[in-house]
CSV table of C-alpha atoms in Angstrom, one decimal:
chain,number,residue,atom,x,y,z
A,1,UNK,CA,-2.7,11.0,20.1
A,2,UNK,CA,-3.8,10.2,16.6
A,3,UNK,CA,-3.4,6.7,15.2
A,4,UNK,CA,-2.6,6.4,11.5
A,5,UNK,CA,-3.4,3.4,9.5
A,6,UNK,CA,-1.9,2.9,6.2
A,7,UNK,CA,-3.9,0.6,3.8
A,8,UNK,CA,-3.6,0.2,0.0
A,9,UNK,CA,-6.6,-1.2,-1.8
A,10,UNK,CA,-7.6,-1.2,-5.6
A,11,UNK,CA,-10.8,-2.3,-7.1
A,12,UNK,CA,-12.5,-2.4,-10.6
A,13,UNK,CA,-15.3,-0.5,-11.0
A,14,UNK,CA,-18.2,-1.1,-13.4
A,15,UNK,CA,-19.4,2.2,-14.8
A,16,UNK,CA,-22.8,3.3,-15.5
A,17,UNK,CA,-23.7,3.8,-19.2
A,18,UNK,CA,-24.7,7.5,-18.4
A,19,UNK,CA,-21.9,9.4,-17.5
A,20,UNK,CA,-23.6,11.7,-15.1
A,21,UNK,CA,-25.3,8.9,-13.1
A,22,UNK,CA,-22.0,7.2,-13.2
A,23,UNK,CA,-20.3,10.1,-11.4
A,24,UNK,CA,-23.3,10.2,-8.8
A,25,UNK,CA,-22.7,6.5,-8.1
A,26,UNK,CA,-19.1,7.1,-7.8
A,27,UNK,CA,-19.5,10.0,-5.1
A,28,UNK,CA,-22.0,8.1,-3.3
A,29,UNK,CA,-19.6,5.1,-3.2
A,30,UNK,CA,-16.6,7.3,-1.6
A,31,UNK,CA,-19.2,8.8,1.0
A,32,UNK,CA,-20.1,5.4,2.2
A,33,UNK,CA,-16.7,4.0,2.5
A,34,UNK,CA,-15.4,7.1,4.3
A,35,UNK,CA,-18.3,6.7,6.9
A,36,UNK,CA,-17.3,3.2,7.5
A,37,UNK,CA,-15.6,2.4,10.6
A,38,UNK,CA,-14.4,6.2,11.1
A,39,UNK,CA,-11.7,6.0,8.7
A,40,UNK,CA,-11.1,8.6,5.9
A,41,UNK,CA,-9.7,7.4,2.7
A,42,UNK,CA,-7.9,9.2,-0.2
A,43,UNK,CA,-9.2,8.0,-3.4
A,44,UNK,CA,-7.1,8.3,-6.7
A,45,UNK,CA,-8.8,9.2,-10.0
A,46,UNK,CA,-10.2,6.2,-11.7
A,47,UNK,CA,-8.3,5.0,-14.5
A,48,UNK,CA,-7.9,2.0,-16.9
A,49,UNK,CA,-4.5,1.3,-15.7
A,50,UNK,CA,-2.8,1.2,-11.9
A,51,UNK,CA,0.6,0.2,-10.8
A,52,UNK,CA,-0.3,-1.9,-7.7
A,53,UNK,CA,2.6,-3.7,-5.5
A,54,UNK,CA,4.6,-5.6,-8.2
A,55,UNK,CA,2.0,-5.5,-10.8
A,56,UNK,CA,0.7,-3.4,-13.6
A,57,UNK,CA,-2.9,-4.0,-13.9
A,58,UNK,CA,-4.6,-2.7,-16.9
A,59,UNK,CA,-8.2,-3.2,-18.6
A,60,UNK,CA,-8.0,-3.8,-22.3
A,61,UNK,CA,-10.8,-4.5,-24.6
A,62,UNK,CA,-12.9,-5.7,-21.5
A,63,UNK,CA,-10.0,-8.2,-20.1
A,64,UNK,CA,-7.7,-7.7,-17.4
A,65,UNK,CA,-4.0,-7.7,-18.3
A,66,UNK,CA,-1.0,-7.9,-16.1
A,67,UNK,CA,2.7,-7.7,-16.2
A,68,UNK,CA,5.5,-7.1,-13.7
A,69,UNK,CA,5.9,-3.7,-12.5
A,70,UNK,CA,9.4,-2.4,-11.3
A,71,UNK,CA,10.2,0.9,-9.8
A,72,UNK,CA,11.8,3.3,-12.0
A,73,UNK,CA,14.6,4.0,-9.3
A,74,UNK,CA,15.2,0.4,-8.5
A,75,UNK,CA,18.8,-0.3,-8.2
A,76,UNK,CA,18.7,-4.1,-9.1
A,77,UNK,CA,21.5,-4.9,-6.5
A,78,UNK,CA,21.6,-8.7,-7.3
A,79,UNK,CA,24.2,-11.1,-5.7
A,80,UNK,CA,27.5,-10.5,-7.6
A,81,UNK,CA,29.3,-13.6,-8.5
A,82,UNK,CA,32.2,-13.3,-6.1
A,83,UNK,CA,29.9,-13.1,-3.1
A,84,UNK,CA,30.3,-15.9,-0.6
A,85,UNK,CA,26.7,-17.1,-1.3
A,86,UNK,CA,25.9,-21.0,-1.8
A,87,UNK,CA,26.0,-21.7,-5.5
A,88,UNK,CA,22.2,-22.6,-5.3
A,89,UNK,CA,21.4,-19.0,-4.6
A,90,UNK,CA,22.3,-18.1,-8.2
A,91,UNK,CA,20.2,-20.8,-9.7
A,92,UNK,CA,17.4,-20.2,-7.3
A,93,UNK,CA,17.4,-16.3,-8.2
A,94,UNK,CA,17.4,-17.0,-12.0
A,95,UNK,CA,14.8,-19.8,-12.0
A,96,UNK,CA,12.4,-18.2,-9.5
A,97,UNK,CA,12.4,-14.8,-11.3
A,98,UNK,CA,11.6,-16.3,-14.7
A,99,UNK,CA,8.8,-18.2,-13.1
A,100,UNK,CA,7.5,-15.0,-11.4
A,101,UNK,CA,7.7,-13.3,-14.7
A,102,UNK,CA,5.5,-15.8,-16.5
A,103,UNK,CA,3.1,-16.1,-13.6
A,104,UNK,CA,2.4,-12.4,-13.4
A,105,UNK,CA,2.3,-11.6,-17.2
A,106,UNK,CA,-0.8,-12.1,-19.1
A,107,UNK,CA,1.1,-12.0,-22.5
A,108,UNK,CA,4.3,-14.1,-22.9
A,109,UNK,CA,5.9,-11.1,-24.9
A,110,UNK,CA,5.7,-9.1,-21.7
A,111,UNK,CA,7.6,-11.9,-19.8
A,112,UNK,CA,10.4,-12.3,-22.3
A,113,UNK,CA,11.0,-8.4,-22.3
A,114,UNK,CA,11.4,-8.7,-18.5
A,115,UNK,CA,13.7,-11.8,-19.0
A,116,UNK,CA,15.9,-9.7,-21.3
A,117,UNK,CA,16.3,-6.8,-19.0
A,118,UNK,CA,16.9,-9.2,-16.0
A,119,UNK,CA,19.6,-11.0,-18.1
A,120,UNK,CA,21.2,-7.5,-19.0
A,121,UNK,CA,21.2,-6.7,-15.4
A,122,UNK,CA,22.8,-9.9,-14.1
A,123,UNK,CA,25.6,-9.5,-16.8
A,124,UNK,CA,26.3,-5.9,-15.3
A,125,UNK,CA,26.8,-7.4,-12.0
A,126,UNK,CA,29.6,-9.6,-13.2
A,127,UNK,CA,27.9,-12.8,-14.2
A,128,UNK,CA,29.1,-14.7,-17.2
A,129,UNK,CA,27.0,-15.6,-20.3
A,130,UNK,CA,28.1,-19.2,-19.8
A,131,UNK,CA,26.7,-19.4,-16.2
A,132,UNK,CA,23.5,-17.6,-17.1
A,133,UNK,CA,22.2,-19.1,-20.2
A,134,UNK,CA,21.8,-22.7,-18.8
A,135,UNK,CA,19.8,-21.2,-16.0
A,136,UNK,CA,17.4,-19.3,-17.9
A,137,UNK,CA,16.9,-22.1,-20.3
A,138,UNK,CA,16.1,-24.2,-17.2
A,139,UNK,CA,13.8,-21.6,-15.6
A,140,UNK,CA,12.0,-21.0,-18.9
A,141,UNK,CA,11.4,-24.9,-19.1
A,142,UNK,CA,10.1,-25.0,-15.7
A,143,UNK,CA,8.0,-22.0,-16.1
A,144,UNK,CA,6.4,-23.2,-19.1
A,145,UNK,CA,5.8,-26.9,-17.5
A,146,UNK,CA,4.3,-25.3,-14.5
A,147,UNK,CA,1.8,-23.1,-16.2
A,148,UNK,CA,0.5,-25.9,-18.3
A,149,UNK,CA,-0.6,-27.5,-15.4
A,150,UNK,CA,-4.5,-26.9,-14.4
A,151,UNK,CA,-4.5,-24.6,-11.3
A,152,UNK,CA,-5.6,-27.2,-9.0
A,153,UNK,CA,-2.9,-29.3,-9.7
A,154,UNK,CA,-0.4,-26.6,-9.3
A,155,UNK,CA,-1.8,-26.3,-5.5
A,156,UNK,CA,-2.1,-30.1,-5.1
A,157,UNK,CA,1.7,-30.3,-6.0
A,158,UNK,CA,2.8,-28.1,-3.5
A,159,UNK,CA,0.8,-29.8,-0.7
A,160,UNK,CA,1.8,-33.0,-1.3
A,161,UNK,CA,5.4,-32.0,-1.0
A,162,UNK,CA,4.6,-30.3,2.4
A,163,UNK,CA,2.9,-33.5,3.7
A,164,UNK,CA,6.0,-35.7,3.0
A,165,UNK,CA,7.9,-36.9,6.2
A,166,UNK,CA,10.8,-38.8,4.4
A,167,UNK,CA,13.4,-36.0,4.7
A,168,UNK,CA,15.6,-34.7,7.4
A,169,UNK,CA,17.2,-31.2,7.2
A,170,UNK,CA,20.9,-30.1,7.8
A,171,UNK,CA,21.2,-26.4,8.1
A,172,UNK,CA,24.7,-25.1,8.1
A,173,UNK,CA,26.2,-21.4,7.9
A,174,UNK,CA,27.8,-21.5,4.4
A,175,UNK,CA,31.3,-20.9,3.7
A,176,UNK,CA,33.1,-21.5,0.3
A,177,UNK,CA,35.9,-23.5,1.8
A,178,UNK,CA,33.8,-26.1,3.5
A,179,UNK,CA,32.8,-29.4,1.8
A,180,UNK,CA,30.3,-29.1,-1.1
A,181,UNK,CA,26.7,-30.3,-0.4
A,182,UNK,CA,27.1,-33.1,-2.9
A,183,UNK,CA,30.0,-34.3,-1.0
A,184,UNK,CA,28.0,-34.4,2.2
A,185,UNK,CA,25.2,-36.1,0.2
A,186,UNK,CA,27.7,-38.9,-0.6
A,187,UNK,CA,28.6,-39.3,2.9
A,188,UNK,CA,25.0,-39.6,4.0
A,189,UNK,CA,24.2,-42.3,1.3
A,190,UNK,CA,27.2,-44.4,2.1
A,191,UNK,CA,27.3,-44.0,6.0
A,192,UNK,CA,23.8,-43.4,6.9
A,193,UNK,CA,20.9,-43.9,4.2
A,194,UNK,CA,22.6,-47.1,2.5
A,195,UNK,CA,25.5,-48.2,4.7
A,196,UNK,CA,27.3,-51.2,3.3
A,197,UNK,CA,26.1,-54.6,4.8
A,198,UNK,CA,24.0,-52.7,7.2
A,199,UNK,CA,20.3,-51.9,7.7
A,200,UNK,CA,19.2,-48.9,5.9
A,201,UNK,CA,18.4,-45.8,7.7
A,202,UNK,CA,14.8,-45.7,6.5
A,203,UNK,CA,14.1,-49.0,7.9
A,204,UNK,CA,15.3,-48.5,11.4
A,205,UNK,CA,12.0,-48.5,13.7
A,206,UNK,CA,11.0,-45.8,15.7
A,207,UNK,CA,11.2,-46.2,19.7
A,208,UNK,CA,7.6,-44.7,20.0
A,209,UNK,CA,5.8,-46.3,17.3
A,210,UNK,CA,7.7,-49.3,16.3
A,211,UNK,CA,7.2,-48.4,12.8
A,212,UNK,CA,10.0,-47.7,10.4
A,213,UNK,CA,11.1,-44.1,10.3
A,214,UNK,CA,10.9,-43.8,6.4
A,215,UNK,CA,13.6,-41.3,6.4
A,216,UNK,CA,15.6,-41.6,3.1
A,217,UNK,CA,16.5,-38.2,2.2
A,218,UNK,CA,18.8,-35.3,3.4
A,219,UNK,CA,18.0,-32.0,2.5
A,220,UNK,CA,21.0,-29.5,3.0
A,221,UNK,CA,20.1,-26.0,3.7
A,222,UNK,CA,22.4,-22.9,4.2
A,223,UNK,CA,22.3,-19.9,6.4
A,224,UNK,CA,24.5,-16.9,6.1
A,225,UNK,CA,26.9,-15.5,8.9
A,226,UNK,CA,26.1,-12.7,11.0
A,227,UNK,CA,27.3,-9.5,9.6
A,228,UNK,CA,27.9,-5.9,10.8
A,229,UNK,CA,24.2,-4.9,9.9
A,230,UNK,CA,22.9,-7.7,12.3
A,231,UNK,CA,24.8,-5.6,15.0
A,232,UNK,CA,24.1,-2.2,14.1
A,233,UNK,CA,20.5,-2.3,12.8
A,234,UNK,CA,18.6,-4.0,15.4
A,235,UNK,CA,15.0,-5.0,14.1
A,236,UNK,CA,13.6,-7.1,17.0
A,237,UNK,CA,13.6,-4.8,20.3
A,238,UNK,CA,11.8,-7.4,22.0
A,239,UNK,CA,14.8,-9.6,22.3
A,240,UNK,CA,17.0,-7.3,24.1
A,241,UNK,CA,17.2,-7.2,27.9
A,242,UNK,CA,15.7,-4.5,30.0
A,243,UNK,CA,12.4,-2.8,29.9
A,244,UNK,CA,10.1,-3.1,27.0
A,245,UNK,CA,9.9,-0.1,24.6
A,246,UNK,CA,6.2,0.7,25.7
A,247,UNK,CA,7.2,1.2,29.3
A,248,UNK,CA,9.0,4.3,28.4
A,249,UNK,CA,6.8,7.6,29.0
A,250,UNK,CA,8.1,10.1,26.4
A,251,UNK,CA,5.6,12.7,27.4
A,252,UNK,CA,7.1,13.3,30.9
A,253,UNK,CA,10.6,12.1,30.4
A,254,UNK,CA,10.7,9.7,33.0
A,255,UNK,CA,12.7,6.5,32.1
A,256,UNK,CA,12.0,3.2,33.8
A,257,UNK,CA,14.8,1.8,36.1
């Protein structure tokens, strides 16, 4: 039985000034890599441009230039407006994609070109101009504000948010006829967080530490309902009853009972 490992790696090669010596160095490098750990690699031709994952990476005038790469056969099947998804999905899709275009593009012009195509594809899916333009403006503002921060501040901001323990989460399966999230938030504020003539929820003391619990925010999240794909397309065989997949011997035809 031969095991197969699929691993894709790219690197930047600094060439020697002498083309002949450079070819010898490259051939030596290929041999060293192929001798390492018994794996044989397939090397593509060296180039100043490569499509890697979701990036196009190019060497231009001694600098590394990147922009978003999209497969030529991509279908761009974004969520249509009539789909029963939480309203925040559309906002998150647009704002998140705009930020992604700006984060992965060296030149703003490339990010803007991607945004224009993204807008056209959403319009083709049925979203209206009135719905999309405010989201694109908001996404553009957030992207530019975020990228103006020093790199260490971008990381610090996300870490600080993850350390906060002032929130509780309510996760619900979404249905368009259920109460809207802002209505649930209003009930939370009036009945739990700041009830009239009663102690605020954040000031209630923990039975374990006798300290105020400090919870003053409700975060509402939504999950989708199970669909036919969850029944017909099993992805986690370890959750099924019965013997594990590895217990079946496919070579002698035996099946465990």
